[in-house]
Amino acid sequence: MLLTFASKSQEFPSRIVCLSDEASELLYLLGEQDRIAGVSGFSRRPPEVRSKPRVSTFKDANFEAIEKLDPDLVITYSDVQAEITKEAIHRGLPVLNFNQRNVSEIFEFIELIARLVNQQEKGRQLVAAYQSELEKIAYAAAAFNWRPRVFFEEWNDPLISGIEWVEELIELAGGEPIFPEFRKQRKAKDRVVEPEQIVQRNPDVIIASWCGMKVDINAICSRPGWDAIGAVRNGRVYEVPSSHILQPGPASLTDGIRELHRILKDVTSSAPPPGCS
């Protein structure tokens, strides 16, 4: 985490520019949406956020527009926004860059943002509610008569397997990720897999979520040699919208895991494949 916040005349920031969706959604959930001065063009949650000035894509920002908003805090996310963060610092803007990659770090992010806007108790309540939701889903998934082996496709070219929080949520929802050795890799380039590796590991389910782009299930099923994969043969290839599962914040802990659980519950209502314990 990189924090260069310095308040101007008040104790807490009042004009926040959120350049990733989870930050703006969280501020709405904390009842602090009036502090949001600008957002990313990819911000969708809640729908009301679309009324806020849009000042960036995920990798590029309009700094002239940002500076006109006179922000006292800019929130960025991960190494993907490292150049945006660097430029903001060079321009003298106060910046918070968070790099949450697993469920525990998402909870830390929620509590930190809550502290920054003086809503510590609401932040704790949100975390407690999300933890309770995850526990209920894990309890329900424990009743499955088998646990499907899952390939989560985070990107299609090159093929990228799921980031850590996604793999954790798949396990809680009742599945078994097929590339557990890559889950701790924090950079996408370190989670690249070859098509042949997926064929060899033969997942029971494929769940795809391409960041900012609709998944083409027919294209997935038509890949050379993939007709040998159980998930493809049995019609178990699914999409979860990236705004639900690839957002490292409230969305993945609510809509994201619910959709994973719904898919896996449907799959496990049928008989397990031969040799599956």
Phi, psi and omega in degrees: 000134176243121182233119177236032182291134174218113185293156180268287182234356182236164184287327183238147181297140182240349178229090187256130172258120183254113184262014170215152192295324186294327181292314180292319178299318181297319179297323174297315181296331178276358182075021184244031183295338179292344177281345184282119180263333181197159184219172173286151175295346179267001181289128183229346189239129347287174182305330181299339183296339182293347178279348181280150177303134181257123191233008182199162159265196179281329184254346183229148181228147175268093187288333175296317179293321179297314182295329177294336179281351178051056183287147170255005170197134173243127180253123177239171183226127165067178179293338179297330178256025181297319181291322176299315180299315180299316181294321178300318179296316179300330180273002177081018180272141176286131189229141167239117175248118179249151188228045184296131184232354177219174186298318180300318180290330175297317177299319179298319178299315180300314182292325178294312180298321178300319178294322183295336180246020174061040178233048185302317183293318177297322178297316178296322179295319177298313180300316179298320180294319179293319178298319178296319178298315180296320179296319179296318180292318178298321179296316179295321181292334179297341180274354178300144180277353170198158182250111181295145174275128192240131165257119175261121183258105182279336177204157188257339183208096002284168177289126181236128179279170192294143174291166191301315183296327178294315179297322177297317181292325175299317179297316179297325183281351175116011181246174178234110178299142184271352178236061182297337182289344182259352190297330182277355180285115188281340179257141183301323183297338180270001177245017179288133179233157179269148179306324181295330179294323178292319177300315181296321183276345167049067180294150175282334184220139170243126176240122183245145176209105183261120188303117177074011184217143179289140180284138175258094184295323179298322179294320178298313184291340183267001180298141182305127177084351184282351175291350176275350182279134181305318181300320181286315180301324186261010177067035182249053176244124190229158172247137165241125183305139182298330179291346179265322190245335181264006173271115184279062182198215186304323185300313183292331182277355181235273182301320183300304183291329177296320179291319175301314182295319179298316179299311184290327176296318179296317180297316185282358175286345175260171183292146177291155177293159180305136178085358180273129181263000000 
